[in-house]
Short mmCIF file of C-alpha atoms and ligand atoms in Angstrom, two decimals:
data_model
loop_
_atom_site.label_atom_id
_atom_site.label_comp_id
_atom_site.label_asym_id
_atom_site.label_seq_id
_atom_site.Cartn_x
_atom_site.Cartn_y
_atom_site.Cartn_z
CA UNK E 1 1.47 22.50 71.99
CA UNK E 2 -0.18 19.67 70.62
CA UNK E 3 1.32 17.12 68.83
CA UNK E 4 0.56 16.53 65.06
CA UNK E 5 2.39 13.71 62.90
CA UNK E 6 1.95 12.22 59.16
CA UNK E 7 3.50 10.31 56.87
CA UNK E 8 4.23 11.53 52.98
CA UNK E 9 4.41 8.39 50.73
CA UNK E 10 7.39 9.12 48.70
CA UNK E 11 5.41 8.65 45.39
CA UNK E 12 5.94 10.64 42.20
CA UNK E 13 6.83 14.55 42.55
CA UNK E 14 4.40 16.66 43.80
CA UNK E 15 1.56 18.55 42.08
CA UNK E 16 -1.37 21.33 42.49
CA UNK E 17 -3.26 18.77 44.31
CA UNK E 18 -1.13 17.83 46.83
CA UNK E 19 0.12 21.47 47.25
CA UNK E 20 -3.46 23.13 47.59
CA UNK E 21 -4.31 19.72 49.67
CA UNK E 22 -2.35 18.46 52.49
CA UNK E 23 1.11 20.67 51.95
CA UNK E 24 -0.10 23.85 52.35
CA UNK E 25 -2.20 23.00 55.60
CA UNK E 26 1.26 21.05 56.53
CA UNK E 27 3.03 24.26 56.36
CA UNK E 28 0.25 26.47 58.28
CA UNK E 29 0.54 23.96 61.17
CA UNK E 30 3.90 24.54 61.96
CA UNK E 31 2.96 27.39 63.49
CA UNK E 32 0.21 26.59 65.82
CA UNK E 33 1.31 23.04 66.62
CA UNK E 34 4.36 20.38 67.49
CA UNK E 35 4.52 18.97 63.75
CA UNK E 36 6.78 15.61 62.66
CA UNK E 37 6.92 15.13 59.11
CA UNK E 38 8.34 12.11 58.08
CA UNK E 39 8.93 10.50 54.70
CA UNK E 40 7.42 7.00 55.01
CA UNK E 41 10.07 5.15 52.76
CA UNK E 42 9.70 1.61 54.52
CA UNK E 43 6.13 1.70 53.50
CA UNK E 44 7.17 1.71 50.03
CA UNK E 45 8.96 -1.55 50.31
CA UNK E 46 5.54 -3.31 50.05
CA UNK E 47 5.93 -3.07 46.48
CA UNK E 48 9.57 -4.06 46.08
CA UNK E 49 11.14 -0.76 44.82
CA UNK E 50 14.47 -0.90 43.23
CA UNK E 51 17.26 0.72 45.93
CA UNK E 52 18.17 3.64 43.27
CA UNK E 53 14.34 4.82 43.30
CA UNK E 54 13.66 4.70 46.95
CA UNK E 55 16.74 7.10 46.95
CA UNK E 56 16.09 9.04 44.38
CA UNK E 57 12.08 9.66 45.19
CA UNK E 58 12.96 10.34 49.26
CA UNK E 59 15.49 12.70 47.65
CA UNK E 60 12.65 14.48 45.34
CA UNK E 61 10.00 14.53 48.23
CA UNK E 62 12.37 15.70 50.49
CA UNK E 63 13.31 19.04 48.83
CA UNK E 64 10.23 19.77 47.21
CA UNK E 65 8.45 19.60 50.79
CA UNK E 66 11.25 22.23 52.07
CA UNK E 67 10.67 23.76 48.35
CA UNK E 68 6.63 24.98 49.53
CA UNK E 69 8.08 25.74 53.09
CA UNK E 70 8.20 23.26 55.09
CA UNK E 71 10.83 24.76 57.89
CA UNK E 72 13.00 22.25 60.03
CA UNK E 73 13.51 25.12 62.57
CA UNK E 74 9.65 25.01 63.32
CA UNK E 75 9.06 21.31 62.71
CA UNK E 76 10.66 18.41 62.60
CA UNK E 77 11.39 16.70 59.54
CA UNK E 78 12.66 12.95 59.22
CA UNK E 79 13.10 9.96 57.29
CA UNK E 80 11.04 6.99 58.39
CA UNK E 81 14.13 4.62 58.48
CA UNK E 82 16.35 6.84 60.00
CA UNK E 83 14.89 5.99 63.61
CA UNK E 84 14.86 2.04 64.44
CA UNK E 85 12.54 2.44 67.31
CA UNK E 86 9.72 2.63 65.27
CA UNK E 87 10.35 -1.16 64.24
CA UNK E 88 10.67 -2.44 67.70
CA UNK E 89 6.90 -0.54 68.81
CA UNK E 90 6.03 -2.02 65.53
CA UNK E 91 6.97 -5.27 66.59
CA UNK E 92 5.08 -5.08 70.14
CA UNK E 93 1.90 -3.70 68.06
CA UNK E 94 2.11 -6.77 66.09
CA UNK E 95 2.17 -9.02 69.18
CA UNK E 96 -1.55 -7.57 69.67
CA UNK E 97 -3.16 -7.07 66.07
CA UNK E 98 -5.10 -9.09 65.07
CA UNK E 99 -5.28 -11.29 61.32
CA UNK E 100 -9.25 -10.67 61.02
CA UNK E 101 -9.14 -7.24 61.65
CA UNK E 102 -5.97 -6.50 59.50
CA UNK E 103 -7.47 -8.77 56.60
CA UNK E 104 -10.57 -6.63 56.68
CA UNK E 105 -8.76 -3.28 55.84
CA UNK E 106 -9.73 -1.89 52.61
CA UNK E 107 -6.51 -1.12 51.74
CA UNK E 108 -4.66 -4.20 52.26
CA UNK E 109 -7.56 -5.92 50.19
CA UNK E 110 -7.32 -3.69 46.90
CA UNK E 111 -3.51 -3.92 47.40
CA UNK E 112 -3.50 -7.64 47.18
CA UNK E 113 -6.17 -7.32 44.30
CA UNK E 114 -3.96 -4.89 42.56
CA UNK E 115 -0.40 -7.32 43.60
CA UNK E 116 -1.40 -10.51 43.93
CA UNK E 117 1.94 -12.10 43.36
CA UNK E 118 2.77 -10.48 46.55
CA UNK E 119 0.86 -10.11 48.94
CA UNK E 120 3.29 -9.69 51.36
CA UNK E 121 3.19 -9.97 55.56
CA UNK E 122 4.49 -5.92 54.71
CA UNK E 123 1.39 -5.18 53.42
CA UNK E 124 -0.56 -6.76 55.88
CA UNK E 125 0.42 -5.29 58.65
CA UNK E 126 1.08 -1.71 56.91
CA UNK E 127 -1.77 -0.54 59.30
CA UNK E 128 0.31 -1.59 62.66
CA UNK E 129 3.52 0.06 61.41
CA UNK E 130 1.91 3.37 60.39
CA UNK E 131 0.74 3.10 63.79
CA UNK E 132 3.82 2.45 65.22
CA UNK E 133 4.67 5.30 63.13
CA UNK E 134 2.55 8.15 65.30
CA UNK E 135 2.50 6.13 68.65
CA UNK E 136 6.00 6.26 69.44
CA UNK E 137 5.87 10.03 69.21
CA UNK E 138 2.83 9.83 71.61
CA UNK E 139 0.92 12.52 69.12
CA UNK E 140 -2.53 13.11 69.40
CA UNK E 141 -3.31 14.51 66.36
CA UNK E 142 -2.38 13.07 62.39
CA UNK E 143 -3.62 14.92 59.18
CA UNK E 144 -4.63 12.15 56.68
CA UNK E 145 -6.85 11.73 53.51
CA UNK E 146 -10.15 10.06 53.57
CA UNK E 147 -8.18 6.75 51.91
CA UNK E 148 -6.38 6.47 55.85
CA UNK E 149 -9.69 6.03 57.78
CA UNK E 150 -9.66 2.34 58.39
CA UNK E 151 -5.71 2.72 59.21
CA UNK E 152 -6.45 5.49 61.81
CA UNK E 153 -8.90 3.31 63.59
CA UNK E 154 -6.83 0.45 63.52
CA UNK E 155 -4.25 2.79 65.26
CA UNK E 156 -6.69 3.68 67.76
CA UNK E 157 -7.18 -0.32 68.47
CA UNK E 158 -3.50 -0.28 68.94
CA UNK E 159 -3.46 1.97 71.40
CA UNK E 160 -6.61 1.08 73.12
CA UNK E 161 -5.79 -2.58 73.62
CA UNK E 162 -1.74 -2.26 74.57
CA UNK E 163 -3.36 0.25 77.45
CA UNK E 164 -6.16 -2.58 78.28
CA UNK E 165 -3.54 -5.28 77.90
CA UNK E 166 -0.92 -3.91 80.92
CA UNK E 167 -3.81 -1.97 82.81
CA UNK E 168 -1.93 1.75 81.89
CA UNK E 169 -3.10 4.64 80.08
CA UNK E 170 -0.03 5.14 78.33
CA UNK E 171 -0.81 5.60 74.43
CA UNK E 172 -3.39 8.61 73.78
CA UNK E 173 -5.87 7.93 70.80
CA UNK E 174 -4.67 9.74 67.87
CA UNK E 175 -7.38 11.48 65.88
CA UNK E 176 -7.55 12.32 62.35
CA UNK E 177 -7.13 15.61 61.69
CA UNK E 178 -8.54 17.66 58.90
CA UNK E 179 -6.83 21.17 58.92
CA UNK E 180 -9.45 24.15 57.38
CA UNK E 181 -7.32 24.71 54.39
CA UNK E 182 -6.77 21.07 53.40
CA UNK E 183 -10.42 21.19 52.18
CA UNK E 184 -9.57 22.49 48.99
CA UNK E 185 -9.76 20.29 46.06
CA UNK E 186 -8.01 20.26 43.05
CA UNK E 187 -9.66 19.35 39.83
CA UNK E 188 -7.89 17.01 37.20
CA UNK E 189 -7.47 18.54 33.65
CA UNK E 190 -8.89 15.99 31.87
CA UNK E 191 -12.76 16.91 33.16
CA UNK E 192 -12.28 14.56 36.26
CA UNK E 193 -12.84 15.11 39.63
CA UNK E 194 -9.35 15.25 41.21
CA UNK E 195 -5.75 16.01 40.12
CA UNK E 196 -3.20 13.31 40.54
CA UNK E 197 -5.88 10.23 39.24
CA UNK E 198 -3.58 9.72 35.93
CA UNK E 199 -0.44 11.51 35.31
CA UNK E 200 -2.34 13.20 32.51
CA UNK E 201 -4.21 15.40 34.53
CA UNK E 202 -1.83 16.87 36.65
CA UNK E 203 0.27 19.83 37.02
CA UNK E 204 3.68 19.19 38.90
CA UNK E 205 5.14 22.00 40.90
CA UNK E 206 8.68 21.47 39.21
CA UNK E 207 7.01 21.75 35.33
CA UNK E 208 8.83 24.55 33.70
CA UNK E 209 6.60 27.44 32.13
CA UNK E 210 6.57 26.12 28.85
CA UNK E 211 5.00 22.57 30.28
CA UNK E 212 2.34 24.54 32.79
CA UNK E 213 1.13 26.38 29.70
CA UNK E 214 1.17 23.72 27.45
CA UNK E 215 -0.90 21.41 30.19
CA UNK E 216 -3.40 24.33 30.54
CA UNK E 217 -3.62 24.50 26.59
CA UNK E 218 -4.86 21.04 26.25
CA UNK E 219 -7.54 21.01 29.04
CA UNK E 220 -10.94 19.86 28.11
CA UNK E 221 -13.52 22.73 27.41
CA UNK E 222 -16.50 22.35 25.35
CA UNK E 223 -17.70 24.86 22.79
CA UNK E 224 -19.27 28.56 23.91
CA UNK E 225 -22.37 28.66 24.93
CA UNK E 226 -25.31 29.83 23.13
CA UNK E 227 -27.74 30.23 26.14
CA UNK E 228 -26.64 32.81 28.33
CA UNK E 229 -26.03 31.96 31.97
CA UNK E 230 -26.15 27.84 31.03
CA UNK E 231 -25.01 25.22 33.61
CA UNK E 232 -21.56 24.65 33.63
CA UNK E 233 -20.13 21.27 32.94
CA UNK E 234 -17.42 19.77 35.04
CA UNK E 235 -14.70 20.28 32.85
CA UNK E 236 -15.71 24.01 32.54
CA UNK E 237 -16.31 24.47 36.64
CA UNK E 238 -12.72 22.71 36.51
CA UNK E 239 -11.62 25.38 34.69
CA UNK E 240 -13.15 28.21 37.27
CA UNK E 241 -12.12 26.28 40.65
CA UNK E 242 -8.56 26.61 38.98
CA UNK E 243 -9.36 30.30 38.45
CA UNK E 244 -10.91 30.61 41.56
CA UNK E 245 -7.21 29.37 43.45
CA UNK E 246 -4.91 30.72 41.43
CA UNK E 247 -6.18 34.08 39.93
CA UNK E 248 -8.17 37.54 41.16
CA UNK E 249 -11.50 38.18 41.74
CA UNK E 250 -11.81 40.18 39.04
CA UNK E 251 -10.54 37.79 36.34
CA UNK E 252 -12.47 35.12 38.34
CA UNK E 253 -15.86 37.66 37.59
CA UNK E 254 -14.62 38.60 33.85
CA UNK E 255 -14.58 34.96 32.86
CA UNK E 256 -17.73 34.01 34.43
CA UNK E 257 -19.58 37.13 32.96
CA UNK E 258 -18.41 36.12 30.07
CA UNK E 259 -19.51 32.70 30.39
CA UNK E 260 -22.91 33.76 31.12
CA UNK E 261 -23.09 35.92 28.02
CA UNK E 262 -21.93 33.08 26.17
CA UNK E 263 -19.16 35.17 24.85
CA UNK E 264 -16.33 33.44 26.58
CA UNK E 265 -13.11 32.86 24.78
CA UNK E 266 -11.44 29.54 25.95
CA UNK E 267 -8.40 30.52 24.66
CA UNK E 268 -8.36 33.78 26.69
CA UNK E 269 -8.92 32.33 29.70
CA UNK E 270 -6.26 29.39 29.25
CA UNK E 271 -3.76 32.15 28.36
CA UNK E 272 -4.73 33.58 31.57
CA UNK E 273 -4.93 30.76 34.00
CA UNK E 274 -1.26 29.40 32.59
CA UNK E 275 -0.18 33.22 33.56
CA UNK E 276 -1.15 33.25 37.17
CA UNK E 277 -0.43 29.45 37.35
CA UNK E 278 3.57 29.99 36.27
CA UNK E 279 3.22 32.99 38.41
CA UNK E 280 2.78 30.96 41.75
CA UNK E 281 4.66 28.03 41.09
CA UNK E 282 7.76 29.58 39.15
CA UNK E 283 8.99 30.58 42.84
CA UNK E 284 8.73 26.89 44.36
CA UNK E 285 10.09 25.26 41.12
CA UNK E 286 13.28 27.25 41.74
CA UNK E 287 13.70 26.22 45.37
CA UNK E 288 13.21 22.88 44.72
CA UNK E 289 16.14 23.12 42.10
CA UNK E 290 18.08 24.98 44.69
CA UNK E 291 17.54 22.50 47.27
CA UNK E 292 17.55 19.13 44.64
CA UNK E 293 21.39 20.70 44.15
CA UNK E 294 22.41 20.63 47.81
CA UNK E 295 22.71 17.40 48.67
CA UNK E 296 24.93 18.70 51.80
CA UNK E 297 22.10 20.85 52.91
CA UNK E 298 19.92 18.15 52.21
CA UNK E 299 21.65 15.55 54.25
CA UNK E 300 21.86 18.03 57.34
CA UNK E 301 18.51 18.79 57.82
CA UNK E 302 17.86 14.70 57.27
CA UNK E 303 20.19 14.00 60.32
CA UNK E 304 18.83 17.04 62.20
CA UNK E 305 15.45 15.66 61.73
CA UNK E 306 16.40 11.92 62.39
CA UNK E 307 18.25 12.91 66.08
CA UNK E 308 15.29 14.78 66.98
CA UNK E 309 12.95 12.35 65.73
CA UNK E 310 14.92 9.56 67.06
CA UNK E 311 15.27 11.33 70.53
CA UNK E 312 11.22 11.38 70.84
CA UNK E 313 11.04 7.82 69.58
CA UNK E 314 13.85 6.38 72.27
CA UNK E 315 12.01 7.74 75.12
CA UNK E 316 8.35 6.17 74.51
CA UNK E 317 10.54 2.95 73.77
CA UNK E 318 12.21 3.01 77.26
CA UNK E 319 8.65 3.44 78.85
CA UNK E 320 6.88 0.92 76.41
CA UNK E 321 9.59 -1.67 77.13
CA UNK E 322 9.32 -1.06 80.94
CA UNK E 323 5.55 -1.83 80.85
CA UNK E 324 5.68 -4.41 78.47
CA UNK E 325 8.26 -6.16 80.83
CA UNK E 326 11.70 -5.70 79.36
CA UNK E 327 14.49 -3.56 80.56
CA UNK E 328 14.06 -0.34 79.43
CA UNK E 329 17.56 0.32 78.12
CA UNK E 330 19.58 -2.47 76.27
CA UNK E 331 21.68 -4.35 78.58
N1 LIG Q 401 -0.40 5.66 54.85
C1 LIG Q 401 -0.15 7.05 54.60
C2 LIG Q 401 -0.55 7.34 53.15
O1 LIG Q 401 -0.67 6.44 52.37
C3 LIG Q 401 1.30 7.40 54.82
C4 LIG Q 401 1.68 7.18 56.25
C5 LIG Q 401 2.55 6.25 56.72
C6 LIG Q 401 1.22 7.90 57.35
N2 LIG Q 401 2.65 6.33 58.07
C7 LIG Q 401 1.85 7.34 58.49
C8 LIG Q 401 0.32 8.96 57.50
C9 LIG Q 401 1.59 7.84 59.78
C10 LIG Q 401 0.07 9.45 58.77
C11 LIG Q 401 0.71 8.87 59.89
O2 LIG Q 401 -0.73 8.48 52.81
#
């Protein structure tokens, strides 16, 4: 099987976005290839998180990952600082990058727009450890966003030049990997584009009922019609894309014959949509309190995941330290 890895930013809990996005193609990949999930919690340090939140958000991501079904007996799950051989390929991959072409990274520049009372060496070479990140695993293949473009062809350089560098063809060119069902796009509720742009827009998968419905209430609409089958605007095609996901093709078709008759009740269809919305996320919000409550379960898979991880990691490192001229085992 092929190997697939990515990184989860231990930001914020997680919402419809992120579930409809990248989790739910996470958790179809188990099956059909060699998955590493990791939680990329020295990342974070580029902004100087206190030590209580770094453990209390890896904790959060962690269960509500294993919450929509992410299984550590099909893939492996880790913790990005549980396996110090990343840091030492990181270090070689520094050796060989480059200040122009890290400087030039998108990323790094709105960062040190956004931070510019720290525009930390961190940052800078954030592209070099997320590739340290997938190389030491040797994977071929990493689901990302659009956002990790320029990183995943810095990666590529990495690998590229350490092979030109000492004349092997060691390091195999990870591509990005867009998984069918990670198309799907999740509108904001506030009439934008995408969920997860402003915490007012979003919909986390541990709000209670009473919060979903609430959220739904409050969405933008604008008033009925009074041509029949009139454009919609976005906040209305919003409001059908979430239909669309979440409920049946036959409410889906009431509401938009409605619509076009301009005799659509806004109301009705909120009532609806917070219905079938509480309906599909009511079942992850209570594993993620079961497994938020299990620290013990919690902390096994995280070791599982780490000597597993760890064990993938420590082999590359013997080979990379071999070619790069080192023993390959500490002396
Ligand atoms: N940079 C990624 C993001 O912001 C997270 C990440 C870190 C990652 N290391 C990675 C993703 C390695 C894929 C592979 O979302």
């Amino acid at each position: 099987m092929e190997k697939v890895v990515s990184g989860i930013r231990p930001t914020g809990n997680l919402h419809l976005g992120n579930y409809f996005g990248a989790v739910k193609s996470f958790v179809k990949m188990q099956d059909d290839y060699d998955c590493m999930f990791f939680i990329a919690d020295w990342h974070s340090l580029t902004t100087q998180p206190k030590p209580e939140d770094i453990r209390r958000s890896v904790k959060t991501i962690l269960a509500e990952y294993l919450a929509c079904g992410i299984d550590p007996e099909k893939a492996v799950i880790y913790i990005q600082s549980d396996v110090r051989e990343t840091l030492e390929l990181y270090l070689y991959l520094n050796m060989n990058a480059y200040l122009g072409e890290l400087g030039r990274v998108t990323t790094f520049k709105e960062k040190a727009r956004q931070q510019p009372n720290n525009v930390n060496a961190g940052l800078f070479t954030y592209p070099t450890l997320m590739a340290a990140d997938v190389l030491q695993h040797r994977a071929v293949k990493v689901p990302v966003g659009k956002d990790q473009q320029q990183n995943m062809e810095m990666m590529r350089k990495c690998a590229r030049r350490f092979n030109n560098i000492y004349n092997v063809e060691y390091f195999p060119e990870p591509q990005d990997f867009t998984y069918a069902a990670q198309a799907v796009k999740i509108p904001g509720l506030d009439g934008s584009g995408k969920m997860g742009k402003s915490d007012g827009n979003c919909i986390y998968l541990c709000d209670d009922d009473a919060t979903i419905t609430n959220k739904v209430k409050k969405a933008l609409t604008v008033s009925t019609p009074t041509e029949p089958n009139s454009e919609k605007p976005e906040c209305i095609q919003n409001l059908f894309t979430f239909l669309d996901i979440c409920s049946s093709p036959e409410v889906k078709a009431f509401f938009e014959e409605q619509w076009n008759n301009c005799a659509i009740r806004f109301g009705d269809l909120k009532k609806q949509l917070a219905e079938d919305l509480c309906r599909i996320i009511g079942p992850i919000r209570e594993r993620i309190q079961q497994f938020s409550s299990d620290d013990a379960l919690l902390e096994r898979i995280a070791r599982d995941g780490a000597e597993r991880a760890r064990a993938s990691a420590a082999q590359t490192l013997r080979e990379v330290r071999e070619i790069v001229g080192f023993s390959p085992t500490q002396r």
